PDB file of C-alpha atoms in Angstrom:
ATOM      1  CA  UNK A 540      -0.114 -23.190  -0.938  1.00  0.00           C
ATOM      2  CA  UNK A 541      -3.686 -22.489  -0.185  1.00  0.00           C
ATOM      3  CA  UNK A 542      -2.921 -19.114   0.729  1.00  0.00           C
ATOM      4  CA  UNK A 543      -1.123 -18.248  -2.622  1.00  0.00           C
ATOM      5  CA  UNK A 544      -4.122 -19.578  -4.480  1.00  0.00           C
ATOM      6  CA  UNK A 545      -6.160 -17.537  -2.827  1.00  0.00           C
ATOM      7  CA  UNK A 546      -4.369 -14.653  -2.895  1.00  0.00           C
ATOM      8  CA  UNK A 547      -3.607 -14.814  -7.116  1.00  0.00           C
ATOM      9  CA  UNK A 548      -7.377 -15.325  -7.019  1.00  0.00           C
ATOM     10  CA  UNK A 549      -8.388 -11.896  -5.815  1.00  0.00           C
ATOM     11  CA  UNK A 550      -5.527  -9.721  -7.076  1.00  0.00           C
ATOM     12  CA  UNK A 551      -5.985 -10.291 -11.091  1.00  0.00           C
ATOM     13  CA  UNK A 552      -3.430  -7.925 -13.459  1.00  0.00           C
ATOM     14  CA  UNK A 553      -4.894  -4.749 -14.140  1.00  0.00           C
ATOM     15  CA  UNK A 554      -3.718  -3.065 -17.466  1.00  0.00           C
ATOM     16  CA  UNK A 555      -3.521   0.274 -16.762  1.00  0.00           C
ATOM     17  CA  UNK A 556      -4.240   2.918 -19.520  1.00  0.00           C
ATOM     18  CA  UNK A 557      -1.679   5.516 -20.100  1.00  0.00           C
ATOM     19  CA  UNK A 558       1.108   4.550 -18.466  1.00  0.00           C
ATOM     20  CA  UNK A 559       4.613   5.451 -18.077  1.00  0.00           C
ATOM     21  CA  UNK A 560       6.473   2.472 -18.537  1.00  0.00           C
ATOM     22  CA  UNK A 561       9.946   2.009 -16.430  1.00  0.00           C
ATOM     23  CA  UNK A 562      11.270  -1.962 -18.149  1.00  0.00           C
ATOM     24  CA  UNK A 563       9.192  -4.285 -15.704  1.00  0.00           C
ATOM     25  CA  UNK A 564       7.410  -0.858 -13.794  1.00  0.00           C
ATOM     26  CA  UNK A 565       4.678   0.675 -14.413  1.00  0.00           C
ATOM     27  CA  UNK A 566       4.112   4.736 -13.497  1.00  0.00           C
ATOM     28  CA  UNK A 567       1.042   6.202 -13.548  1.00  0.00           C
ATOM     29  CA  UNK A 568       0.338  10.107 -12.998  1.00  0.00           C
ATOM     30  CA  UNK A 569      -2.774  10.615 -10.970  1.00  0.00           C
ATOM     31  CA  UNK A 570      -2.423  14.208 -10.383  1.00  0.00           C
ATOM     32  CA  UNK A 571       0.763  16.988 -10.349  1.00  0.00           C
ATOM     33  CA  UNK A 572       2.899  15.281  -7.582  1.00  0.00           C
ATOM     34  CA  UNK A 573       1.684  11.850  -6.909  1.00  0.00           C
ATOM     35  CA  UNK A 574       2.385   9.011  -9.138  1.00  0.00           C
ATOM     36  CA  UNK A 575       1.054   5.717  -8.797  1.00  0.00           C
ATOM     37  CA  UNK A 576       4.151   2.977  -9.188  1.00  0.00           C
ATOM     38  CA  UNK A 577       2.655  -0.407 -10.081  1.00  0.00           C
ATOM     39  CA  UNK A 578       5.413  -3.487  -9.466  1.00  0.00           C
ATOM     40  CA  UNK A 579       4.563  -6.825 -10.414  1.00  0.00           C
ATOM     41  CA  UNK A 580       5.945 -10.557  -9.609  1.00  0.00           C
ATOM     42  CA  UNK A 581       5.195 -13.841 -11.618  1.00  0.00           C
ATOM     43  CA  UNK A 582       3.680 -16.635  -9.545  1.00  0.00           C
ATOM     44  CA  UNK A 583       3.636 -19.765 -11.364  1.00  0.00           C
ATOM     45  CA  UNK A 584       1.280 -21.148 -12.567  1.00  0.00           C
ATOM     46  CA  UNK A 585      -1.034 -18.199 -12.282  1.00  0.00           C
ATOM     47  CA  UNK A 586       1.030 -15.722 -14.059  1.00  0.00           C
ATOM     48  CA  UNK A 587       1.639 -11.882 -12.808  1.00  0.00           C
ATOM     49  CA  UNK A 588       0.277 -10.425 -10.029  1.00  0.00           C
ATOM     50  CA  UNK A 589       0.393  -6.654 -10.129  1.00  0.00           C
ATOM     51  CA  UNK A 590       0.836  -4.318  -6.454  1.00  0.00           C
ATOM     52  CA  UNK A 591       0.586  -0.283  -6.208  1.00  0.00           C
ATOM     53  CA  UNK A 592       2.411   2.024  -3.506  1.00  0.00           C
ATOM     54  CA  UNK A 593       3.064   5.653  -4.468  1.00  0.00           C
ATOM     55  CA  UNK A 594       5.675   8.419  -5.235  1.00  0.00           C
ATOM     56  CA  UNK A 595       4.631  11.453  -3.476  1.00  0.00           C
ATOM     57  CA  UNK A 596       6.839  14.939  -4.804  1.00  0.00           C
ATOM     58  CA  UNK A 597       7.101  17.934  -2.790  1.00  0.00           C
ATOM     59  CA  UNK A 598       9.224  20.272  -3.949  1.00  0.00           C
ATOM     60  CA  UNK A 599      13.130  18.644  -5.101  1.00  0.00           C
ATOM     61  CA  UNK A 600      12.182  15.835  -2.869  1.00  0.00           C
ATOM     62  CA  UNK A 601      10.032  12.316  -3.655  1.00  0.00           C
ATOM     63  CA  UNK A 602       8.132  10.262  -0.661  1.00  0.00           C
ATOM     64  CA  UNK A 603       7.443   6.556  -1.158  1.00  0.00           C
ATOM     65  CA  UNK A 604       4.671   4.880  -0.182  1.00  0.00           C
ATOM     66  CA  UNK A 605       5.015   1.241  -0.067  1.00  0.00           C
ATOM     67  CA  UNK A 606       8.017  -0.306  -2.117  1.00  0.00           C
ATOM     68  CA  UNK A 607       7.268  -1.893  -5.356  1.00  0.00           C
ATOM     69  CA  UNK A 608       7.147  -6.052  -5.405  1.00  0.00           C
ATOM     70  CA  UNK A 609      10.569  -6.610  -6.464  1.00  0.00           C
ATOM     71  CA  UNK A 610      14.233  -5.125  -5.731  1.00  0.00           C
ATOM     72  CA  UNK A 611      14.761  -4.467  -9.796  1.00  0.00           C
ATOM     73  CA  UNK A 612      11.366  -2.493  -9.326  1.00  0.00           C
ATOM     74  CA  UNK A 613      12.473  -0.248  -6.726  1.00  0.00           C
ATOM     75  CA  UNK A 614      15.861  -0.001  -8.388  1.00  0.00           C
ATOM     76  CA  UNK A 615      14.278   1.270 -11.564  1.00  0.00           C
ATOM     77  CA  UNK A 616      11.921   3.606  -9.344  1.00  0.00           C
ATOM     78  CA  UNK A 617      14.596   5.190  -7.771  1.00  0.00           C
ATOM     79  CA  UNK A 618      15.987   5.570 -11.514  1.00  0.00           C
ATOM     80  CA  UNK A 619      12.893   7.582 -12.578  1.00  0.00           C
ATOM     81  CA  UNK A 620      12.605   9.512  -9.384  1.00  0.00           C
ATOM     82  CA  UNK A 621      16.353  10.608 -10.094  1.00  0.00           C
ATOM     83  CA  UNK A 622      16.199  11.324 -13.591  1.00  0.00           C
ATOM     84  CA  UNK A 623      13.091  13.617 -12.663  1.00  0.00           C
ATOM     85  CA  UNK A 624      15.664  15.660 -10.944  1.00  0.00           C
ATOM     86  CA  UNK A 625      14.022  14.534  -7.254  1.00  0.00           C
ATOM     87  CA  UNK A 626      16.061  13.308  -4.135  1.00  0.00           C
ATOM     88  CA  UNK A 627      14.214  10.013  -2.327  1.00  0.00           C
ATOM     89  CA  UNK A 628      13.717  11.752   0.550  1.00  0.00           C
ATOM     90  CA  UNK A 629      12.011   8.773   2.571  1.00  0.00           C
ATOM     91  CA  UNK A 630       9.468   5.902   2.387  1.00  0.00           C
ATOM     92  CA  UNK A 631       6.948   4.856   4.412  1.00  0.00           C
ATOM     93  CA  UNK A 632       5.873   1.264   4.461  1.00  0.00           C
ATOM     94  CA  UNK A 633       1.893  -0.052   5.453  1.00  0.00           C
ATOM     95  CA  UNK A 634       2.153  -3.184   6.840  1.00  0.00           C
ATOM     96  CA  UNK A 635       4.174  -6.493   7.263  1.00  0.00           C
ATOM     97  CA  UNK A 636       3.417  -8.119   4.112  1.00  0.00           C
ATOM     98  CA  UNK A 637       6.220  -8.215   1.190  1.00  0.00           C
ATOM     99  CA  UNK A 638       4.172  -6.640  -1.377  1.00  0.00           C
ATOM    100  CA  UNK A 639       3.988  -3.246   0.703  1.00  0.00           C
ATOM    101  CA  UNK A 640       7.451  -3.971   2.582  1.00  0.00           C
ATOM    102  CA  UNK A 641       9.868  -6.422   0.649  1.00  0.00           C
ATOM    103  CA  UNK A 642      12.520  -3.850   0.028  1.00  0.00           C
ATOM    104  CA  UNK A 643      13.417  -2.511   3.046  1.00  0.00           C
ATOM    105  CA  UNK A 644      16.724  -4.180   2.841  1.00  0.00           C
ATOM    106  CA  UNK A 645      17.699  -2.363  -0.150  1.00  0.00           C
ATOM    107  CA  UNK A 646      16.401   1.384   0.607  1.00  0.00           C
ATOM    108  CA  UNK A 647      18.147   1.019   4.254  1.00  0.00           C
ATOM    109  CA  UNK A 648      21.417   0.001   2.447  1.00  0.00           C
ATOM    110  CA  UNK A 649      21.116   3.032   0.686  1.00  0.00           C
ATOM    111  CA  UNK A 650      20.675   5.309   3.482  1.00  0.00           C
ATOM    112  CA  UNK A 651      17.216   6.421   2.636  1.00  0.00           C
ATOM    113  CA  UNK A 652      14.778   6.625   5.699  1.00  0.00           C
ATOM    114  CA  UNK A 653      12.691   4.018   5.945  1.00  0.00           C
ATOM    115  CA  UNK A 654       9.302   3.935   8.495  1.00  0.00           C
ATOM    116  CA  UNK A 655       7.241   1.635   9.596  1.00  0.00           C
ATOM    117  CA  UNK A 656       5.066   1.490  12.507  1.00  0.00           C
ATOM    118  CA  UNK A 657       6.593  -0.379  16.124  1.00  0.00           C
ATOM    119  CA  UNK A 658       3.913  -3.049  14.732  1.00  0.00           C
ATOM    120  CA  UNK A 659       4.754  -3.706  11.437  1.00  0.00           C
ATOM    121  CA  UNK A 660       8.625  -3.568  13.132  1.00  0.00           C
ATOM    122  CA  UNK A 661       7.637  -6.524  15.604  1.00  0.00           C
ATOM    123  CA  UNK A 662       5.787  -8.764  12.570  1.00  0.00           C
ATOM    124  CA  UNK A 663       8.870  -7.967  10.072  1.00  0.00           C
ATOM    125  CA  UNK A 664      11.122  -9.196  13.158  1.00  0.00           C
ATOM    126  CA  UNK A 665       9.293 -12.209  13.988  1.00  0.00           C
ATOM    127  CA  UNK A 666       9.274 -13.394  10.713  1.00  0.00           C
ATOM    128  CA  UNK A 667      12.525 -13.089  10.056  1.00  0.00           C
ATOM    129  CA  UNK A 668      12.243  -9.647   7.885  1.00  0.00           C
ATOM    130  CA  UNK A 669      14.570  -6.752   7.700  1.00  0.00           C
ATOM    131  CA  UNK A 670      12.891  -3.806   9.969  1.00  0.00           C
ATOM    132  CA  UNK A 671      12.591   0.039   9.082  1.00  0.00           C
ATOM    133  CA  UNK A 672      15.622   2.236  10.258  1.00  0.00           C
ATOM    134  CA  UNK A 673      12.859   4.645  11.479  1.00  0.00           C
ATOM    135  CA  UNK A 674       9.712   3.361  13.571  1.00  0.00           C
ATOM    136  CA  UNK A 675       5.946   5.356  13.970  1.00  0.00           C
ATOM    137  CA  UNK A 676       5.152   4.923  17.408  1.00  0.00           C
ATOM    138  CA  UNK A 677       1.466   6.441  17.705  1.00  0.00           C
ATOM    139  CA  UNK A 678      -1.388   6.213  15.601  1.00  0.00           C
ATOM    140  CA  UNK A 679      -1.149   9.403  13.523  1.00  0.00           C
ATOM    141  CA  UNK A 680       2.530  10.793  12.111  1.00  0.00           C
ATOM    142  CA  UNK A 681       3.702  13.650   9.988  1.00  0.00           C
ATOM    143  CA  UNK A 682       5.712  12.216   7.387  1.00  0.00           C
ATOM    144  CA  UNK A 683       5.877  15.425   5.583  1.00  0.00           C
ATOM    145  CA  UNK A 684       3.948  18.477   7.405  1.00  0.00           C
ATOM    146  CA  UNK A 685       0.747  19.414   5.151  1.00  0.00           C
ATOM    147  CA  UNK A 686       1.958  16.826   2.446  1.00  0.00           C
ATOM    148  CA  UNK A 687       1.952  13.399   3.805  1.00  0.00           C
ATOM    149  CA  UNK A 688      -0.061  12.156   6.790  1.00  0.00           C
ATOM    150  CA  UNK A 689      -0.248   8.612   8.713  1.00  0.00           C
ATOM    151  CA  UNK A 690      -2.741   7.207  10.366  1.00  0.00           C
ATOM    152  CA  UNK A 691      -3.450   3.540  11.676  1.00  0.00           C
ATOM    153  CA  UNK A 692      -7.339   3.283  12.009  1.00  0.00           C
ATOM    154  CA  UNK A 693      -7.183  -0.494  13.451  1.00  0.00           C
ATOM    155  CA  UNK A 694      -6.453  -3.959  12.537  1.00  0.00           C
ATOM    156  CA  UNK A 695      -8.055  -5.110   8.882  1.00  0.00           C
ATOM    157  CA  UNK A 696      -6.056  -6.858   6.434  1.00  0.00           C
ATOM    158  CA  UNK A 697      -3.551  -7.160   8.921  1.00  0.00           C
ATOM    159  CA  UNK A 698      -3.219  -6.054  12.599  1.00  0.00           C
ATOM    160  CA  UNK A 699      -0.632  -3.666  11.463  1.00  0.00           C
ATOM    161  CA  UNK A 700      -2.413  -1.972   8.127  1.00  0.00           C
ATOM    162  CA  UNK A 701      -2.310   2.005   7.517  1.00  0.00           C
ATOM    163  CA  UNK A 702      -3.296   4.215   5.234  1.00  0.00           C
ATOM    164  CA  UNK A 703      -1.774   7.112   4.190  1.00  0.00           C
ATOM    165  CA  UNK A 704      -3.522  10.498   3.443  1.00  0.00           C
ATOM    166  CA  UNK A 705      -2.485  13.206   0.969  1.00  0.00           C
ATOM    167  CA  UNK A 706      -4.242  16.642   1.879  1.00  0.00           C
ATOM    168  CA  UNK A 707      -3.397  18.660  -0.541  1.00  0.00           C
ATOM    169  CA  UNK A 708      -4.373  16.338  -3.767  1.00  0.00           C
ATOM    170  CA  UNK A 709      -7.123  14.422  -1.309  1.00  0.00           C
ATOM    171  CA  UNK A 710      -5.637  10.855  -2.670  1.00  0.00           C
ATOM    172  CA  UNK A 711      -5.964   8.212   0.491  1.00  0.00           C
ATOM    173  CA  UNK A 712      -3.586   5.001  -0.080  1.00  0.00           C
ATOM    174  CA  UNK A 713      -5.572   2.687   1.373  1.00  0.00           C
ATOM    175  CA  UNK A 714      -2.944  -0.322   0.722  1.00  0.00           C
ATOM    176  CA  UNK A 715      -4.222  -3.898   0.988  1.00  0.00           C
ATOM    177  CA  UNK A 716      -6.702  -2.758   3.221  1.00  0.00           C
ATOM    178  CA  UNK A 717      -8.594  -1.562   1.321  1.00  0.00           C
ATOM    179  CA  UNK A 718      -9.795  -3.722  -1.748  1.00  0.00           C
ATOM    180  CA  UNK A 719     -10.626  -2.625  -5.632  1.00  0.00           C
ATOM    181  CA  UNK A 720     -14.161  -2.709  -7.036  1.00  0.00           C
ATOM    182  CA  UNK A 721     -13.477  -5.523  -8.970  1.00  0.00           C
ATOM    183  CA  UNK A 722     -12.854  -8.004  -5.660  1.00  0.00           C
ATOM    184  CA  UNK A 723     -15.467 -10.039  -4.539  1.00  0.00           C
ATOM    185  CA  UNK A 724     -14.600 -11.362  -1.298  1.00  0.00           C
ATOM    186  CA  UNK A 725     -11.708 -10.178   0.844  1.00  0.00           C
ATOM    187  CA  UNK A 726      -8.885 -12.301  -0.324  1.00  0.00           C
ATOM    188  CA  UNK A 727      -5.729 -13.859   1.703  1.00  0.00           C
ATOM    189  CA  UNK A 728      -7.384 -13.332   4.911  1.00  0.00           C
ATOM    190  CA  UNK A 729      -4.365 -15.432   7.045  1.00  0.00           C
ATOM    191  CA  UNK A 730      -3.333 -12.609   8.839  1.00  0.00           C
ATOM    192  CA  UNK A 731      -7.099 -10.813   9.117  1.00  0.00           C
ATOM    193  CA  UNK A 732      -8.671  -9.916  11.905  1.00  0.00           C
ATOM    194  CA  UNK A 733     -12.292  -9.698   9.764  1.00  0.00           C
ATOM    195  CA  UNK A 734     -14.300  -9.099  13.011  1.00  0.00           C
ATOM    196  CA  UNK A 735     -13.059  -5.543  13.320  1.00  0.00           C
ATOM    197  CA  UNK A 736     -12.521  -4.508   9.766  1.00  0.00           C
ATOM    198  CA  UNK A 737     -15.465  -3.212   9.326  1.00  0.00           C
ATOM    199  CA  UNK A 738     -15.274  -1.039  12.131  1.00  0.00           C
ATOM    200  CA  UNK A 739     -11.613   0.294  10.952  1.00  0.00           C
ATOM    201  CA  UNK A 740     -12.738   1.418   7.858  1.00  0.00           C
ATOM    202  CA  UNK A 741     -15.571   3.505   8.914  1.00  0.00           C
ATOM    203  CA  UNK A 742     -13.242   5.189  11.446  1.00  0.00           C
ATOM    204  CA  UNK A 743     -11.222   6.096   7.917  1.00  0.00           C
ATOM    205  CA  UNK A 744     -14.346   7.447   6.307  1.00  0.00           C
ATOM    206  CA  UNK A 745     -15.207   9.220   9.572  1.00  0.00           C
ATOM    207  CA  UNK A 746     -11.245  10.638   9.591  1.00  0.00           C
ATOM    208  CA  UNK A 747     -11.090  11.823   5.981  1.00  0.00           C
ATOM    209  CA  UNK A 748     -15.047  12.778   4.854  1.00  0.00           C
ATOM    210  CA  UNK A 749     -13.403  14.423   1.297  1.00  0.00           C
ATOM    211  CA  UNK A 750     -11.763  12.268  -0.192  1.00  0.00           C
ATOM    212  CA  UNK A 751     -11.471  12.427  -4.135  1.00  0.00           C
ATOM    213  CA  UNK A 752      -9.452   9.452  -5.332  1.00  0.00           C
ATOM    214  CA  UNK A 753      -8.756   6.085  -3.391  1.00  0.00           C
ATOM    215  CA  UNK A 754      -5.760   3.746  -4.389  1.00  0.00           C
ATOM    216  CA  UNK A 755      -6.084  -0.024  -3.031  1.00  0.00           C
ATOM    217  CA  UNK A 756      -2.928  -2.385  -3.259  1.00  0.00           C
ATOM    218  CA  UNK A 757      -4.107  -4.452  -5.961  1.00  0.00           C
ATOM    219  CA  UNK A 758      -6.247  -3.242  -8.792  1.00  0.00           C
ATOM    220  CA  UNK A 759      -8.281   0.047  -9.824  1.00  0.00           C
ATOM    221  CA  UNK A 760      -7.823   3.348  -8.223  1.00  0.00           C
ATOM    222  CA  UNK A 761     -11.371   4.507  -7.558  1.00  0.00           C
ATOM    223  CA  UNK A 762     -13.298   6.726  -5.068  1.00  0.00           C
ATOM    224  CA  UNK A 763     -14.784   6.506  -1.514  1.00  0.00           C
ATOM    225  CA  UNK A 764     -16.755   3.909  -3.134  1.00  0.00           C
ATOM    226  CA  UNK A 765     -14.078   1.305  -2.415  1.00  0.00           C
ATOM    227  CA  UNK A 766     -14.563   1.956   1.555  1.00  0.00           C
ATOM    228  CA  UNK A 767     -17.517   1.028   1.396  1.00  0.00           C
ATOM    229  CA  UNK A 768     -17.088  -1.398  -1.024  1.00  0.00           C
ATOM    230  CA  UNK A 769     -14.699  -2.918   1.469  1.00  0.00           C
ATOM    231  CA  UNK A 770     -16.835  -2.340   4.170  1.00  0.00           C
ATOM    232  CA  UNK A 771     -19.640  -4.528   2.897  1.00  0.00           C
ATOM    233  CA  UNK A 772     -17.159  -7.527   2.049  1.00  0.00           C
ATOM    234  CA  UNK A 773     -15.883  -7.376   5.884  1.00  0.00           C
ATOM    235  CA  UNK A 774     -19.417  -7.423   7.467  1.00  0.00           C
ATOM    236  CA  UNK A 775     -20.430 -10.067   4.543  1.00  0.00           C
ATOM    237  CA  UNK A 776     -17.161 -12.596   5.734  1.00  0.00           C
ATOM    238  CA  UNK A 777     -18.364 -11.182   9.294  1.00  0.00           C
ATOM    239  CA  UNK A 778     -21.598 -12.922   9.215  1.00  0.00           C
ATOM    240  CA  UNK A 779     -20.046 -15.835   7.391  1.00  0.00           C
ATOM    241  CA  UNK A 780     -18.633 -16.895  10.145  1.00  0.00           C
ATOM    242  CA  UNK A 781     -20.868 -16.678  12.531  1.00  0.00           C
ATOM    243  CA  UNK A 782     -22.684 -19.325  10.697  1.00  0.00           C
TER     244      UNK A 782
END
């Protein structure tokens, strides 16, 4: 219970300007071919708690990046991805936690291609989760060639936490490792390792020095700011406990 207070705590609702609205989704353009999807589940008594992945187009096909919160939010995803004309090509999930990975069950059952890392594969298993049909074994992966690119800088928000860079638009999904402006402290830190966080997000800001537009899992898309934003937290709970 502690660790739901605590985690309602840190992710507030965001209402987000401009929005496409899909029923209980949210869709946000940030550029050509990336949309933001923003999924949301009510946690009494706190109320709604809103989570972002992505919807990557490239050509006729559409990538996702993390699946939204609930399974009537990816079924209404998939809805607008089809009635754009697009084929869900694959999606590509960045870590163990249900707000990143919940639907797994649903997009295998449909046949799409679902990835996750061999570590994300192992914490799904062991707690009883539904796995990816296709697993990332190394620390960098080609999801789509020039398009969509993985890479696993180290443990953070969870032992298992990627991000996922977009070259062409320069957009990083940073995922719950990364945390919004507005956060100040890290948040559910029960599956943390805060001692090396710090360290894993400068070897992101090392790995991707252009970045234009950052997208955390909970709250306001922003710049390179919110690595080092992030950054500062980690060392701050860092020194914390120390003490």
């Amino acid at each position: 219970m502690k660790s739901i207070i605590l985690l309602i705590l840190v992710f507030p609702c965001i209402a987000f300007a401009k929005n496409e609205s899909v029923k209980q989704l949210k869709i946000k353009k940030l550029s050509d071919n990336v949309y933001q999807h923003i999924s949301s589940r009510r946690v009494e008594p706190w109320g709604v708690v809103e989570a972002s992945g992505l919807v990557v187009i490239n050509g006729t096909e559409a990538h996702m990046i993390d699946t939204p919160w609930t399974t009537q939010g990816t079924k209404e995803l998939i809805e607008w991805i089809e009635a754009k004309g697009l084929t869900l090509k694959n999606t590509v999930v960045t870590h163990f936690h249900e707000d990143a990975s919940g639907d797994l069950p649903l997009l295998n059952d449909l046949k799409i291609k679902t990835y996750a890392t061999s570590l994300t594969n192992k914490l799904l298993k062991s707690n009883q989760k539904e796995t990816s049909s296709d697993e990332i074994s190394s620390n960098t992966f080609e999801l789509v060639d020039g398009v969509v690119s993985v890479f696993y800088p180290g443990v953070g928000h969870t032992e298992d936490n990627i991000v996922v860079w977009l070259p062409k638009e320069k957009i990083l999904f940073g995922g719950c490792f990364v945390k919004s402006l507005h956060n100040k402290h890290l948040g559910y830190t029960g599956d943390a390792v805060i001692g090396e966080w710090s360290n894993s997000i400068q070897k992101v800001i090392n790995r991707y020095p252009d970045i234009k537009l950052v997208v955390p899992g909970h709250g306001k898309v922003g710049d390179v700011s919110l690595l080092t934003h992030t950054q500062k937290l980690a060392l701050s709970a860092k020194a914390s406990n120390k003490d």
